[in-house]
Coordinates of C-alpha atoms in Angstrom, one line a residue:
M1 CA -13.0 13.4 15.6
T2 CA -11.6 16.5 14.3
E3 CA -7.9 16.9 14.2
T4 CA -6.4 20.1 15.4
V5 CA -3.5 21.4 14.2
I6 CA -0.7 21.2 16.5
D7 CA 2.3 23.6 14.8
P8 CA 2.3 26.6 15.6
S9 CA 2.0 29.5 12.6
P10 CA 5.3 31.6 12.2
T11 CA 3.1 34.7 13.7
E12 CA 2.3 32.7 16.8
M13 CA 5.9 31.6 17.2
A14 CA 6.9 35.7 17.1
Q15 CA 4.4 36.1 19.7
R16 CA 5.8 33.7 22.3
H17 CA 6.5 34.6 25.7
P18 CA 10.6 34.9 26.0
L19 CA 10.2 31.9 28.9
D20 CA 8.4 29.8 26.7
P21 CA 10.6 26.5 25.7
E22 CA 11.5 26.4 21.7
P23 CA 9.1 23.6 20.3
V24 CA 10.7 19.8 19.7
R25 CA 10.2 17.5 17.8
S26 CA 8.4 14.0 18.9
T27 CA 10.3 11.2 18.8
K28 CA 7.7 9.0 18.9
A29 CA 6.2 10.7 15.6
A30 CA 9.7 9.8 14.1
A31 CA 9.5 6.1 15.4
V32 CA 6.3 5.7 13.8
L33 CA 7.6 7.0 10.6
A34 CA 10.3 4.7 10.5
L35 CA 8.2 1.9 11.5
G36 CA 5.7 2.6 8.8
V37 CA 9.0 3.0 6.2
A38 CA 10.2 -0.3 7.4
A39 CA 6.6 -2.3 7.1
V40 CA 6.0 -1.1 3.8
V41 CA 9.5 -2.6 2.8
T42 CA 8.8 -6.2 4.4
A43 CA 5.1 -6.1 3.8
P44 CA 5.6 -8.1 0.8
L45 CA 7.3 -11.0 2.9
V46 CA 4.3 -10.5 5.4
G47 CA 7.0 -9.2 7.9
G48 CA 5.2 -6.0 7.7
I49 CA 2.6 -6.8 9.9
I50 CA 4.8 -6.8 13.0
P51 CA 6.3 -3.4 12.8
A52 CA 3.0 -2.3 11.4
T53 CA 1.4 -3.1 14.7
V54 CA 4.2 -1.4 16.6
G55 CA 3.7 1.6 14.6
L56 CA -0.4 1.9 15.2
A57 CA 0.3 1.4 18.7
L58 CA 3.2 3.9 19.1
A59 CA 1.1 6.4 16.7
R60 CA -1.8 6.4 19.3
Q61 CA 0.5 7.3 22.2
A62 CA 2.5 9.9 20.1
R63 CA -0.8 11.5 19.1
G64 CA -1.7 11.9 22.9
D65 CA 1.3 13.4 23.4
L66 CA 1.3 16.0 20.4
V67 CA -2.0 17.1 22.1
Q68 CA -1.0 17.5 25.3
G69 CA 2.4 19.4 24.5
K70 CA 0.1 22.3 23.2
G71 CA 2.1 23.6 20.2
Y72 CA 5.8 23.0 21.7
L73 CA 6.1 18.9 20.7
T74 CA 6.1 19.1 16.9
G75 CA 5.9 16.0 14.3
V76 CA 2.2 16.1 13.5
R77 CA 3.1 15.6 9.4
Q78 CA 5.7 12.9 10.2
L79 CA 3.1 11.2 12.3
R80 CA 0.3 11.5 9.5
V81 CA 2.6 10.0 7.1
G82 CA 3.9 7.1 9.3
V83 CA 0.3 6.3 10.1
V84 CA -0.5 6.1 6.3
L85 CA 2.5 4.0 5.6
V86 CA 1.4 1.5 8.0
W87 CA -2.2 1.2 6.8
I88 CA -0.6 0.6 3.6
A89 CA 1.8 -2.1 4.9
L90 CA -0.9 -3.7 6.6
V91 CA -2.8 -4.1 3.0
I92 CA -0.2 -5.3 1.0
A93 CA 0.7 -8.0 4.0
I94 CA -3.0 -9.2 3.9
G95 CA -3.0 -9.2 -0.2
A96 CA 0.2 -11.0 -0.1
L97 CA -1.4 -13.6 2.5
V98 CA -4.5 -13.9 0.2
A99 CA -2.7 -14.2 -2.5
A100 CA 0.0 -17.1 -1.3
S101 CA -3.1 -19.0 0.0
V102 CA -4.8 -18.9 -3.5
V103 CA -1.5 -19.9 -5.3
G104 CA -1.1 -23.0 -2.4
L105 CA -5.0 -23.8 -3.4
L106 CA -4.4 -24.0 -7.0
S107 CA -1.3 -26.1 -6.5
L108 CA -3.0 -28.7 -4.3
A109 CA -5.7 -28.9 -6.7
G110 CA -3.4 -29.1 -9.8
D111 CA -1.7 -32.3 -8.0
A112 CA -5.0 -34.1 -6.8
G113 CA -6.8 -33.6 -10.4
N114 CA -4.8 -36.2 -12.7
G115 CA -7.9 -37.3 -14.3
Q116 CA -8.0 -40.7 -12.5
D117 CA -10.9 -40.9 -10.4
F118 CA -10.2 -44.8 -9.7
P119 CA -7.7 -46.9 -8.2
P120 CA -5.0 -47.8 -11.4
T121 CA -5.5 -51.9 -10.8
S122 CA -9.3 -51.6 -11.3
D123 CA -10.5 -52.0 -15.3

């Protein structure tokens, strides 16, 4: 799927019709960026999965709104950065889960392996 540039160039803005509305920033794109930042900050504690999931769902809606806005709705860069941050947060959170699982398994294995395979009452 190819992405088209939604933001108009300065020459296109100069050639607008006087009755055209002013371009407005997408609030959904800003929300995706904010959720991406929150997800990256909380990802090491595995709490970043929730804002990352919400951010991905909202990014899809924001992308559709930007396409339907036909240049009068801006915020493509915010949306792109927010989606990248969301994916980074998901990778960090999954890595934290894997690391916690390995540490937990190693601690369980260390407790069970005291070197004695028989009951202490046998000779």
